[in-house]
Coordinates of C-alpha atoms in Angstrom, one line a residue:
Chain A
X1 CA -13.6 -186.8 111.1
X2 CA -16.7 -188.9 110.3
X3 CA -19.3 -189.7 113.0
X4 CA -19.8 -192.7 115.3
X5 CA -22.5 -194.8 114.3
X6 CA -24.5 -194.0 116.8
X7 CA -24.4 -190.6 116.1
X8 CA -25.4 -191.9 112.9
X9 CA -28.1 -193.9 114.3
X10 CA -29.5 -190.9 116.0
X11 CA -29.5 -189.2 113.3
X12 CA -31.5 -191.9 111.2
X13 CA -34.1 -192.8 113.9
X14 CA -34.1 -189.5 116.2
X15 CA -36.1 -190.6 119.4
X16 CA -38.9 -188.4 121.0
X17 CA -38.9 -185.9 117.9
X18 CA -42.5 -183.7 118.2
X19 CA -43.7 -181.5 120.0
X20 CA -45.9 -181.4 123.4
X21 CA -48.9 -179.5 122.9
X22 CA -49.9 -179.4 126.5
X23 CA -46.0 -179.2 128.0
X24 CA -45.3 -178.0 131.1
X25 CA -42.1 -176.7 130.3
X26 CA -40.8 -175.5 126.8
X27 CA -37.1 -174.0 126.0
X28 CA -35.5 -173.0 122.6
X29 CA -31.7 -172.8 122.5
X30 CA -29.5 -171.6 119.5
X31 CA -29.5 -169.1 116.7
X32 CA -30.5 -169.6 113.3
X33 CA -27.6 -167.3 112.4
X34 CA -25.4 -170.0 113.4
X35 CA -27.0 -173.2 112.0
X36 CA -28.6 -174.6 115.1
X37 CA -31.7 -174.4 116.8
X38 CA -33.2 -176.7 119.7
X39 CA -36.7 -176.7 121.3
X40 CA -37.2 -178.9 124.0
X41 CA -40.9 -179.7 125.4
X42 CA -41.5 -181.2 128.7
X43 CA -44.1 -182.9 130.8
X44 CA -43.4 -183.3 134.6
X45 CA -45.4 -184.9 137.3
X46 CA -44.4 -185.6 140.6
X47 CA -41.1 -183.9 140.1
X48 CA -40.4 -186.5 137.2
X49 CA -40.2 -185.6 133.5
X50 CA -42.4 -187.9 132.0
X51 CA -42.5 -187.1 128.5
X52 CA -40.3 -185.1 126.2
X53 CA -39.7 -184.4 122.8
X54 CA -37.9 -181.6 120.8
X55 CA -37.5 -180.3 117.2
X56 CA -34.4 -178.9 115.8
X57 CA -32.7 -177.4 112.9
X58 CA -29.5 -178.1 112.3
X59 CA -26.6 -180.7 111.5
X60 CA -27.0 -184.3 112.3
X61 CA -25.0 -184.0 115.5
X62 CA -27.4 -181.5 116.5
X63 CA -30.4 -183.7 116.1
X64 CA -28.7 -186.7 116.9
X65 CA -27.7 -184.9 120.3
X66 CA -30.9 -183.4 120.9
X67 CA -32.4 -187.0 120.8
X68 CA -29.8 -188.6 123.0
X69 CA -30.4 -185.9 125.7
X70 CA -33.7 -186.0 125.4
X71 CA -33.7 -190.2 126.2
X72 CA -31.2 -189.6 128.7
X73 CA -34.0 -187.4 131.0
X74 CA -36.9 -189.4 130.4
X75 CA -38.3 -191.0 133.2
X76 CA -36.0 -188.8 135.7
X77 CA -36.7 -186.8 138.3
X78 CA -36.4 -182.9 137.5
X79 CA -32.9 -182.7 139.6
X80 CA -31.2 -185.3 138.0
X81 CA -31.8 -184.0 134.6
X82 CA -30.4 -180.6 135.8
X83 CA -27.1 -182.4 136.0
X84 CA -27.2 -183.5 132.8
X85 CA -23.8 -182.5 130.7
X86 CA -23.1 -182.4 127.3
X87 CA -20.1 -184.4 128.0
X88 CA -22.8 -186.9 129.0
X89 CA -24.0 -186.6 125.7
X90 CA -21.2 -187.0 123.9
X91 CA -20.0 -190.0 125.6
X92 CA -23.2 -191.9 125.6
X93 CA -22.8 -190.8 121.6
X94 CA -19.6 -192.2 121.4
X95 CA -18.1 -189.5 120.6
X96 CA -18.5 -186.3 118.5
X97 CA -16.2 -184.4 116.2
X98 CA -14.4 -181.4 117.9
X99 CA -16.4 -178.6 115.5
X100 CA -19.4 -180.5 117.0
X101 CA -18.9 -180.4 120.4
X102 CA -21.2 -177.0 120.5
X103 CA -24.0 -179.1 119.5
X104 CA -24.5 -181.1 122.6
X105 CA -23.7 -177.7 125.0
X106 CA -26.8 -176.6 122.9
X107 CA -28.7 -180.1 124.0
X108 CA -27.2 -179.8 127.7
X109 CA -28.8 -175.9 127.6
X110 CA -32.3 -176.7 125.7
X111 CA -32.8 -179.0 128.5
X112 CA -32.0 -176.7 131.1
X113 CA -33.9 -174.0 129.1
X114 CA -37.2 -176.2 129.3
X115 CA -36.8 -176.9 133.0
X116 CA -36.4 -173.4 134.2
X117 CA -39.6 -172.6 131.7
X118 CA -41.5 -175.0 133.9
X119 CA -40.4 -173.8 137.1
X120 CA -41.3 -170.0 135.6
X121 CA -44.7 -170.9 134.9
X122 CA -44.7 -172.2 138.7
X123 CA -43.6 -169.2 139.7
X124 CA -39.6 -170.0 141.1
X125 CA -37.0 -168.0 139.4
X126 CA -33.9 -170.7 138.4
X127 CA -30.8 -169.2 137.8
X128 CA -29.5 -170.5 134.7
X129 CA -25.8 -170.8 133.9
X130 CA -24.7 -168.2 131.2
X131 CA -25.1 -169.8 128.0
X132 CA -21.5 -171.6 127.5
X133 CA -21.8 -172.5 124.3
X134 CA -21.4 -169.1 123.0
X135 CA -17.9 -168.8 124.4
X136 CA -17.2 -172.4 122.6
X137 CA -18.0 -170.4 119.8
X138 CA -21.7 -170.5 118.3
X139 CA -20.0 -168.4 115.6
X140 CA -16.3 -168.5 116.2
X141 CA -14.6 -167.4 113.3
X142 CA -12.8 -170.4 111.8
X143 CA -12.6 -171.3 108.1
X144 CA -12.5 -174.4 105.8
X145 CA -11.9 -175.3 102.2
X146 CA -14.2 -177.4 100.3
X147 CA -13.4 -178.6 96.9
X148 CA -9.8 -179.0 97.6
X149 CA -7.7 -178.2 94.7
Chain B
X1 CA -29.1 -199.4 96.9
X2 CA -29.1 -197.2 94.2
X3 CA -25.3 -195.1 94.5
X4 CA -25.4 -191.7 92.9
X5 CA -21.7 -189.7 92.8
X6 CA -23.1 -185.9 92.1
X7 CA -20.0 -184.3 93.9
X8 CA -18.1 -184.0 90.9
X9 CA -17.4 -180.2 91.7
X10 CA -15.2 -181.9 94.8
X11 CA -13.6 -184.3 92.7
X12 CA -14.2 -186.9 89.4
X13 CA -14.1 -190.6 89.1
X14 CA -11.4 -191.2 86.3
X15 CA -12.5 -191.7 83.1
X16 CA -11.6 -195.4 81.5
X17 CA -9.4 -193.2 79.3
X18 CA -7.6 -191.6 82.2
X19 CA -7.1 -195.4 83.8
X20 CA -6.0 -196.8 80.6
X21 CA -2.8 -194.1 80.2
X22 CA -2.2 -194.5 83.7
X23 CA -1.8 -198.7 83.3
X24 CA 0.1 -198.0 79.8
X25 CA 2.4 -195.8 81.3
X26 CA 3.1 -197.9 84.6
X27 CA 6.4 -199.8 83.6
X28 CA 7.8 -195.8 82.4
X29 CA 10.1 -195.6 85.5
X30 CA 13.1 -193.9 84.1
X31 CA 13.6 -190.6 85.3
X32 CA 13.3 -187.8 82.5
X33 CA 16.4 -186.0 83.1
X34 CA 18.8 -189.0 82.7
X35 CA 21.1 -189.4 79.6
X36 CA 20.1 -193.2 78.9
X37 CA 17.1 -195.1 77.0
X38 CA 15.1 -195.4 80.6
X39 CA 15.5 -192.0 81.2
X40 CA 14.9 -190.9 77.4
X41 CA 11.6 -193.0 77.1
X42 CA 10.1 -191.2 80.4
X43 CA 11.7 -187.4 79.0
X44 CA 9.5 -188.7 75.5
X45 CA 6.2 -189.5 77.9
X46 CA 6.1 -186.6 79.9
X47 CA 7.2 -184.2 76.5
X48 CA 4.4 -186.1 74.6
X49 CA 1.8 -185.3 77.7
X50 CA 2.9 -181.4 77.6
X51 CA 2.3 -181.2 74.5
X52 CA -1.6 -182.5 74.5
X53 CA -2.4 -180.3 77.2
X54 CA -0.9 -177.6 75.8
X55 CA -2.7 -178.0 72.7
X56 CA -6.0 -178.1 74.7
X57 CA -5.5 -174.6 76.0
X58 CA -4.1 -172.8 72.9
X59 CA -0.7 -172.6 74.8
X60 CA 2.6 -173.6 73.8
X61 CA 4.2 -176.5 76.1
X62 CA 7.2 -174.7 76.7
X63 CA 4.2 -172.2 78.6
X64 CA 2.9 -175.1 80.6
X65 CA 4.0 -175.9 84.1
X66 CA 3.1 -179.1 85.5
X67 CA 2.4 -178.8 89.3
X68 CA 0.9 -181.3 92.0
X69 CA -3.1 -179.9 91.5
X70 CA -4.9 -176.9 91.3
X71 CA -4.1 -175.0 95.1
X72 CA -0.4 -175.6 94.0
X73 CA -0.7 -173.4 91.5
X74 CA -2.7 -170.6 92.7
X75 CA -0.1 -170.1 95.3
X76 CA 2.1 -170.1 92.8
X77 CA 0.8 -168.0 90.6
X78 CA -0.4 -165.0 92.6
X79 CA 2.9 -165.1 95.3
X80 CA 5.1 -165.7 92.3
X81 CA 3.1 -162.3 90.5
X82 CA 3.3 -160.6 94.0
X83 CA 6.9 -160.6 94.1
X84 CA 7.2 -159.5 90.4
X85 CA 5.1 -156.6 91.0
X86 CA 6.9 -155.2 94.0
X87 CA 10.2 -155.0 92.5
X88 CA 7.9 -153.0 89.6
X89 CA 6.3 -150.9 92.6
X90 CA 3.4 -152.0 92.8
X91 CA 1.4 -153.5 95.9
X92 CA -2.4 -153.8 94.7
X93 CA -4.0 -157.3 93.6
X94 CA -7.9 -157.6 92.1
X95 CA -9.7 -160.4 93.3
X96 CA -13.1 -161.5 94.1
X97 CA -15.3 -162.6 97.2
X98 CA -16.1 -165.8 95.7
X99 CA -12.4 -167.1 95.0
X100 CA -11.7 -170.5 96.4
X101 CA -9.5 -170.5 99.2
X102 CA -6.4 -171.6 97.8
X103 CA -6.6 -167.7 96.0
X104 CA -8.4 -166.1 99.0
X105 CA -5.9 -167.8 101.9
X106 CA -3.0 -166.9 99.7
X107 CA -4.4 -163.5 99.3
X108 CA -5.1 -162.7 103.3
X109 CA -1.1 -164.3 103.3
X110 CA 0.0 -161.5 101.2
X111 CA -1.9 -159.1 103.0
X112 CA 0.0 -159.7 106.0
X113 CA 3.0 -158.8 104.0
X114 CA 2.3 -155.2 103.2
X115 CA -0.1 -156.0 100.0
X116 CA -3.2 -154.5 99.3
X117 CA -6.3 -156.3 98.1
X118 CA -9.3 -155.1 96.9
X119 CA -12.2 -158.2 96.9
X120 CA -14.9 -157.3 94.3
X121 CA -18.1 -157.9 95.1
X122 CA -20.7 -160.1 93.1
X123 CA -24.4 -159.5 91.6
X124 CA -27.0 -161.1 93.5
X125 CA -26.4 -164.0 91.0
X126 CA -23.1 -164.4 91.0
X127 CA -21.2 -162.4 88.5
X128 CA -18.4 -159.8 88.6
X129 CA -17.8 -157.7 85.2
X130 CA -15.2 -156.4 83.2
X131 CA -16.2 -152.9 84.2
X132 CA -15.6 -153.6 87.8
X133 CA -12.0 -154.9 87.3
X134 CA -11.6 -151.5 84.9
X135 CA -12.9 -149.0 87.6
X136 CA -10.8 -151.4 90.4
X137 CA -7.3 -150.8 88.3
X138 CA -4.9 -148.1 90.1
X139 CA -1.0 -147.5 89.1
X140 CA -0.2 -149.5 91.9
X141 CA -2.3 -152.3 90.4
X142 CA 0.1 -155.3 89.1
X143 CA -2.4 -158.6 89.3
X144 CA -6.1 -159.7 89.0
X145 CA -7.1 -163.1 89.9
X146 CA -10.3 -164.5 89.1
X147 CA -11.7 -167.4 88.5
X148 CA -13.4 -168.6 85.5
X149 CA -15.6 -170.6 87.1
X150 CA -17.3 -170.8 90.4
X151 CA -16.9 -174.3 92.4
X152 CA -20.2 -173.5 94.4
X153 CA -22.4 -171.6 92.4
X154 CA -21.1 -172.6 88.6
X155 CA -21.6 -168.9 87.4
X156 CA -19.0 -168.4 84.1
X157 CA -17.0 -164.9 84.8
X158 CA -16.2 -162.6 81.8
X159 CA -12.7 -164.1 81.8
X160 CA -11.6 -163.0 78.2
X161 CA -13.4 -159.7 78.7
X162 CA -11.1 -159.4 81.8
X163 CA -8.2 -160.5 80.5
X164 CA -8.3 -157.5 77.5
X165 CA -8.8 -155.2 80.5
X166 CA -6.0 -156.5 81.9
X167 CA -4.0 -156.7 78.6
X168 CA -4.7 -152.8 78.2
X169 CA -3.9 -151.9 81.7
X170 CA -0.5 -153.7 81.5
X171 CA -1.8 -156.1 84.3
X172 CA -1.1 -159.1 85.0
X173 CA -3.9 -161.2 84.7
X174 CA -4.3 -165.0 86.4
X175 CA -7.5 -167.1 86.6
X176 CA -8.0 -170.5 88.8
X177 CA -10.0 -172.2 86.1
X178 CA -10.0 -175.3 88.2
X179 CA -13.8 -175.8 87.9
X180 CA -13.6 -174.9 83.8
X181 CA -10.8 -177.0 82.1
X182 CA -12.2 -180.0 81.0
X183 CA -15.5 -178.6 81.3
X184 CA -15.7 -175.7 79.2
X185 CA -13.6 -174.7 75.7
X186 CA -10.4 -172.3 76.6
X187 CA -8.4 -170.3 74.1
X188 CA -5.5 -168.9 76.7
X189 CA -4.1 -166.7 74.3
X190 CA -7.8 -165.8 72.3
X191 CA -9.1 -164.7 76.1
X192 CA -6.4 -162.5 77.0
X193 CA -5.1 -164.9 80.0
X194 CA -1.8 -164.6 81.6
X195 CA -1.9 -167.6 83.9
X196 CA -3.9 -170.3 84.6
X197 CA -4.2 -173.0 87.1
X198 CA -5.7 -176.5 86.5
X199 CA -6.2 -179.4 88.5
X200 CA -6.1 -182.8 86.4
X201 CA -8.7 -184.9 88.9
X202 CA -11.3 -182.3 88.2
X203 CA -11.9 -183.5 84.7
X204 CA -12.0 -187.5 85.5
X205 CA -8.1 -187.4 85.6
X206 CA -6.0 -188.4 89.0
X207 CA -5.1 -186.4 92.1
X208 CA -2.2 -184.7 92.4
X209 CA -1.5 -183.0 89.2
X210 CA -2.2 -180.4 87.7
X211 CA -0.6 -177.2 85.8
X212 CA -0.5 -173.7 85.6
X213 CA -0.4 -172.1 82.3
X214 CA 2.5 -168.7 82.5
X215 CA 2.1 -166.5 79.3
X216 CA 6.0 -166.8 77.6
X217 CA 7.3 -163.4 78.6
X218 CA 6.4 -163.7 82.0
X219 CA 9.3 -165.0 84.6
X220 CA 8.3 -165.9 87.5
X221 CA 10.3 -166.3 90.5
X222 CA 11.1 -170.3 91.0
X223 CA 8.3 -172.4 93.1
X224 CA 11.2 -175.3 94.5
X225 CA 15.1 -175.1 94.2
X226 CA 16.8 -178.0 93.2
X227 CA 17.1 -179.3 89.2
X228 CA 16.1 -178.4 86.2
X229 CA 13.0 -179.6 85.6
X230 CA 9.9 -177.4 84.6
X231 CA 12.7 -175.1 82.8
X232 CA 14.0 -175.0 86.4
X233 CA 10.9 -173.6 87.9
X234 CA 10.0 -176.5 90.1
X235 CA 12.4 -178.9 91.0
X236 CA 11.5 -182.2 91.3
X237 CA 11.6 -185.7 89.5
X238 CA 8.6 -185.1 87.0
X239 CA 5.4 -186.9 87.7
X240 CA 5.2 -189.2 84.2
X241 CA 2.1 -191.4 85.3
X242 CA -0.2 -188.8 86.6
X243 CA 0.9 -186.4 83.4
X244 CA 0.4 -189.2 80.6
X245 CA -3.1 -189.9 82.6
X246 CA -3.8 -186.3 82.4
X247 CA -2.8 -185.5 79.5
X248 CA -5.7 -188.6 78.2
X249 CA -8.3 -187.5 80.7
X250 CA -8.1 -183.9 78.9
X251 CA -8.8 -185.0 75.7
X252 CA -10.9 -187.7 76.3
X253 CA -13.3 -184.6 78.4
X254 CA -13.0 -182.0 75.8
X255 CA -14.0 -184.6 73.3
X256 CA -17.6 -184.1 71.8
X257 CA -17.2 -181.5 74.2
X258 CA -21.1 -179.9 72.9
X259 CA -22.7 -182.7 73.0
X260 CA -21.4 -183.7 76.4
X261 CA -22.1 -180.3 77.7
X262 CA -26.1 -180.3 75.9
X263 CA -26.6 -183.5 77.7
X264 CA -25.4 -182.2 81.6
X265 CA -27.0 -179.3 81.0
X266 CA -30.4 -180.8 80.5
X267 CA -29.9 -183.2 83.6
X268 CA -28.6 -179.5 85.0
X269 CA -32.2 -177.8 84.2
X270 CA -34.6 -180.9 85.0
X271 CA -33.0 -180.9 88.4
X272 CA -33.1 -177.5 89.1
X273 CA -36.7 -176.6 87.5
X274 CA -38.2 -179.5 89.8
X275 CA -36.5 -178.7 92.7
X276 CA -37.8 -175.3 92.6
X277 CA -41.2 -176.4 92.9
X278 CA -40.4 -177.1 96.2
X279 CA -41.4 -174.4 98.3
X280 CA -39.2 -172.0 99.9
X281 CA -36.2 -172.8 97.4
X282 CA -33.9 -170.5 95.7
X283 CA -31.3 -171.2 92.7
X284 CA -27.8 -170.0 94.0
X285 CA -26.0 -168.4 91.1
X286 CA -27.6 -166.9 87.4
X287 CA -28.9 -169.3 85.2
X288 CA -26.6 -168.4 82.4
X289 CA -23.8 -168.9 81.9
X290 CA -23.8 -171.0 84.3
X291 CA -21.0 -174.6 84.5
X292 CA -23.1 -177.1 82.5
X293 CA -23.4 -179.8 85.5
X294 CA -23.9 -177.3 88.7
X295 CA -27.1 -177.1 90.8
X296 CA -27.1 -175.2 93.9
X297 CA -30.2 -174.5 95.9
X298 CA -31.3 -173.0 99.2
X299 CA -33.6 -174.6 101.2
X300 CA -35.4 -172.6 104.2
X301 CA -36.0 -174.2 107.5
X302 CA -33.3 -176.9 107.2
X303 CA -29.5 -177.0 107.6
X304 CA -26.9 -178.7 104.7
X305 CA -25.7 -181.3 106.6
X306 CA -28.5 -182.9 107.7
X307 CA -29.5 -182.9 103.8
X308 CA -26.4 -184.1 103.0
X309 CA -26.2 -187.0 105.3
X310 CA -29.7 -187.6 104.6
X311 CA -29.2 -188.0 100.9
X312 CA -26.3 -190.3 101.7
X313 CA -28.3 -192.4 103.4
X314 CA -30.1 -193.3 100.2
X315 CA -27.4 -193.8 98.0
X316 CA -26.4 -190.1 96.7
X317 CA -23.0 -188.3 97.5
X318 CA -23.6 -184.5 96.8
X319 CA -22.1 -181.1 98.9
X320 CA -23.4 -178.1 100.8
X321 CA -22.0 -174.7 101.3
X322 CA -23.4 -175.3 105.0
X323 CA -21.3 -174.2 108.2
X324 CA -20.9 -177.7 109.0
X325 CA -19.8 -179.2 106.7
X326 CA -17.0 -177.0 105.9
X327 CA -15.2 -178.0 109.4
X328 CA -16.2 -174.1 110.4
X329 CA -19.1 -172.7 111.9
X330 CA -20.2 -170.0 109.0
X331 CA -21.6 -170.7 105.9
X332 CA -20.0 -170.8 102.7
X333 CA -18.5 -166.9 102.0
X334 CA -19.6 -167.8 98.2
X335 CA -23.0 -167.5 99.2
X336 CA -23.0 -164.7 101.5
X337 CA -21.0 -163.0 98.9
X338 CA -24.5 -163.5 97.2
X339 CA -26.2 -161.4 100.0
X340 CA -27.8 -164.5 101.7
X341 CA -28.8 -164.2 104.7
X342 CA -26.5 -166.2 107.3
X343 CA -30.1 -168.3 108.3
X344 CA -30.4 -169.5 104.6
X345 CA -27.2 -169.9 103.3
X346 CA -26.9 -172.7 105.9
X347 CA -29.7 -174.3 103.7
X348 CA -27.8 -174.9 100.7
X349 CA -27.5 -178.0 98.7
X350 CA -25.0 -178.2 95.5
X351 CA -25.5 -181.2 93.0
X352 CA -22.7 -181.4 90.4
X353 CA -22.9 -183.5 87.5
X354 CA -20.7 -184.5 85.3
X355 CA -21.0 -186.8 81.9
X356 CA -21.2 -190.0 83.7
X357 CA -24.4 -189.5 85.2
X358 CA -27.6 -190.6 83.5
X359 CA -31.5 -189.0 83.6
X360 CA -32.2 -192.1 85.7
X361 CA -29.8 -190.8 88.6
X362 CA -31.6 -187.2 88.6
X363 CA -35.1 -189.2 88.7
X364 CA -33.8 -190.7 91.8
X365 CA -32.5 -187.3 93.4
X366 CA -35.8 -186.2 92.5
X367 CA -37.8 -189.2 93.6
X368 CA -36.0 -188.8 97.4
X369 CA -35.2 -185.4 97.8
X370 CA -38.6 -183.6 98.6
X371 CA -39.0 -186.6 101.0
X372 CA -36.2 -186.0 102.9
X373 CA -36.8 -181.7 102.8
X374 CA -40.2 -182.9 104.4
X375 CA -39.0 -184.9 106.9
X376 CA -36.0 -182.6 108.0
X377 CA -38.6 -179.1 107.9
X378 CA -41.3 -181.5 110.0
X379 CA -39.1 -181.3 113.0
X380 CA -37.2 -177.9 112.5
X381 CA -38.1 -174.7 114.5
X382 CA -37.7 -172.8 112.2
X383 CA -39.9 -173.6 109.5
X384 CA -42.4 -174.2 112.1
X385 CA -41.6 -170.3 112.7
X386 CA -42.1 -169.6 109.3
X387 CA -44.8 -171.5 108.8
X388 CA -46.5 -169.4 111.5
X389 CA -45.4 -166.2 110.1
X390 CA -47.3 -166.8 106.8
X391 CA -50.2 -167.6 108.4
X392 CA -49.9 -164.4 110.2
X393 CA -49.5 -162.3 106.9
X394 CA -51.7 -163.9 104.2

């Protein structure tokens, strides 16, 4: 299954990709091991994230997801961006291939990951849910031809 | 924009050769087992096509099966050898880790059945010996199966070396040589081989066809009931077009097969000598011997697809051994076989060539390609890791 364009397009011209020297809130997500990994940086004032921007390693649905989410919290207040999902993702994507889906639960948690960084460094302990995209299967055993004979 | 087609490991353009049978032999509808001129003009056609191919593997034609590509007749091969063996005894097949799946999915298929298989492993760089295959051989051995080529990494296996192994042993011996005919000069009978799949679109010819060579001597069990066609083998009206296209495509590759070969190879070496200059790279596979028009390289930091996709983008079709773009989630098991580790075989990048490409198209790769490796490292964690990591141990 190919990708939507605007996967495609997110891809091509990732929005917010960098880093945030002086972030207020910084979470990784992923595993090499598995192909993906996403760090999200943050910058909140007043309870509103004003700035972020990631880096990730992986496919283009990874990056093109991690650059979706990331201009789907900008501008928001912390609470709303908790209830991000990565269904959110995918549908303001258009779409992503079933093998794929893992890539915006990764988004969904590198989000969630740099907000409960910045409420660490101010001290609150956020219970985070237990990282779901392991049980979609970071690494699920499941095996493909290329080359077809 | 500039297109470059370097994924001709995954499949060829046809050759004008291959086009030209194929339009010649359009109005040849009769079918080849009836008694009249229609049906005596296709039976000439399809005879005439055995017999080139044959001729470009050493084989008789009466030895030369004509299937509908190369998967076909892996499964074919190796079930068909399975079942010979076990009325002999015998339960125990020789592979490799690098197969291609059509071997290795039909393999795990007979395991379920009671077989046993033992999967040799590879040198760093890609190679299993003759030695390996000896010390592997049991009494209960009746079949090895391996390939003579390698679709990811190109590396050439000791196939004839194997096959007199084999030959001593009193094993039978099959090899997918998917990635080799066309490509590379085989003697069936001069390298010891038993069987041998093909797939016609590999070579510039047309999907869905190819053959599998059985030594004469060897019966094995029918593929489909239902006529006599393929000496009753594999039932079916006969595929005339696709064989007469073929049987052209075969001999129009193997043509000036040297010179052919000189040329990939030295579009082969520029590429892989200046990609290597990029840092962090490795070669996947031995340089020698080594398919003439394979490239496959490792790149740290970044993941296949992306470099895929991002290659696309500028004109250039290629492959990667990555996770993701197999439609699973682990990395090619031809490169893990290598002892990659999980982290860097996602990295990998395979460039196959084949005569149609020119030294302009691998200026181009190389013109865009450490561009794009910047680009996709720039905003991946984990080069920035190991970036940091070398400045912590200078």
């Amino acid at each position: 299954m190919p990708y939507s364009e605007e996967v495609m397009e997110h891809f091509k011209n990732p929005r917010n990709v960098g880093k945030i020297e002086d972030a207020d809130g910084i979470g990784e997500v992923g595993n090499a091991k598995c192909g993906d990994i996403m760090k999200m940086y943050i910058k909140v004032k007043d309870n509103i994230i004003t700035d972020v921007k990631f880096n990730t390693y992986g496919c283009a649905s990874a990056i093109a997801t991690s650059s979706m989410a990331t201009e789907l919290i900008k501008g928001k207040p912390i609470e709303e961006a908790l209830k991000l999902t990565n269904k959110a993702v995918v549908e303001a994507l258009n779409g992503l291939p079933p093998v794929k889906i893992h890539c915006s639960v990764l988004a969904e948690e590198a989000i969630k990951a740099a907000i409960a960084d910045y409420y660490r460094r101010k001290g609150i302990d956020m219970k985070l849910d237990d990282c779901a995209s392991c049980e979609i299967g970071c690494c699920h055993k499941k095996s493909a031809g290329d080359d077809h004979q | 924009m500039r297109f470059v087609y370097v994924d001709n490991a995954a499949t060829t353009p046809m050759s004008e050769k291959a086009k030209q049978a194929l339009f010649d032999a359009i109005d040849i509808f009769g079918n080849p087992s009836s008694m009249h001129s229609a049906g005596v003009a296709a039976f000439r056609s399809l005879d005439s096509s055995r017999q080139r191919i044959a001729k470009c593997l050493g084989c008789e034609p009466r030895e030369l099966y004509f299937t509908s590509g190369g998967s076909e007749s892996d499964n074919w091969a190796i079930k068909g050898a399975a079942e010979l063996m076990s009325r002999m005894g015998k339960n125990h097949i020789i592979s490799t880790k690098i197969e291609h799946h059509a071997v290795l999915h039909t393999l795990q298929y007979l395991e379920k059945r009671g077989y046993e298989v033992t999967y040799l492993d590879v040198s760093s760089d890609g190679y299993v010996t003759a030695e390996q295959v000896r010390d592997a051989i049991t009494d209960k051995t009746g079949l090895v199966t391996v390939m003579y080529a390698n679709n990811e990494i190109g590396t050439i296996q000791p196939v004839a070396e194997i096959g007199a192994v084999c030959r001593e042993k009193g094993v039978l011996f099959h090899t997918d040589a998917v990635q080799a005919v066309g490509h590379l000069p085989i003697d069936v009978k001069k390298e010891n081989i038993d069987m041998l799949s093909l797939a016609a679109h590999k070579f510039h010819g047309p999907k869905g066809f190819g053959a599998l060579y059985i030594r004469k001597g060897i019966v094995l069990p029918n593929l489909i009931e239902g006529g006599a066609q393929e000496r009753g083998l594999r039932a079916g009206t006969e595929n005339v077009l696709l064989a007469a296209s073929a049987a052209a495509a075969l001999e129009d590759a193997l043509s000036n097969l040297d010179e052919k070969n000189r040329r990939i190879a030295e579009m082969r070496d520029k590429l892989i000598d200046n990609i290597l200059k990029i840092e962090r790279t490795r070669l996947n596979g031995g340089r020698s011997p080594r398919l003439p028009g394979n490239v496959s390289i490792c790149f740290e930091g970044i993941e296949g697809e992306s470099l895929l996709l991002s290659l696309d983008l500028k004109g250039i079709c290629a492959s990667s051994g990555s996770a993701c773009t197999s439609g699973s989630l682990d990395p090619s098991h031809v490169l893990l076989a290598l002892g990659l580790p999980h982290e860097i075989a996602h990295g990998s990048l395979r460039i196959s060539l084949s005569d149609q490409n020119t030294m302009e198209d691998v200026d181009y790769i190389l013109s865009v390609l450490p561009e794009i490796v910047n680009r996709l490292r720039d905003m991946s964690p984990v080069w920035e890791k190991i970036k940091q990591e070398e400045q912590q141990q200078p």
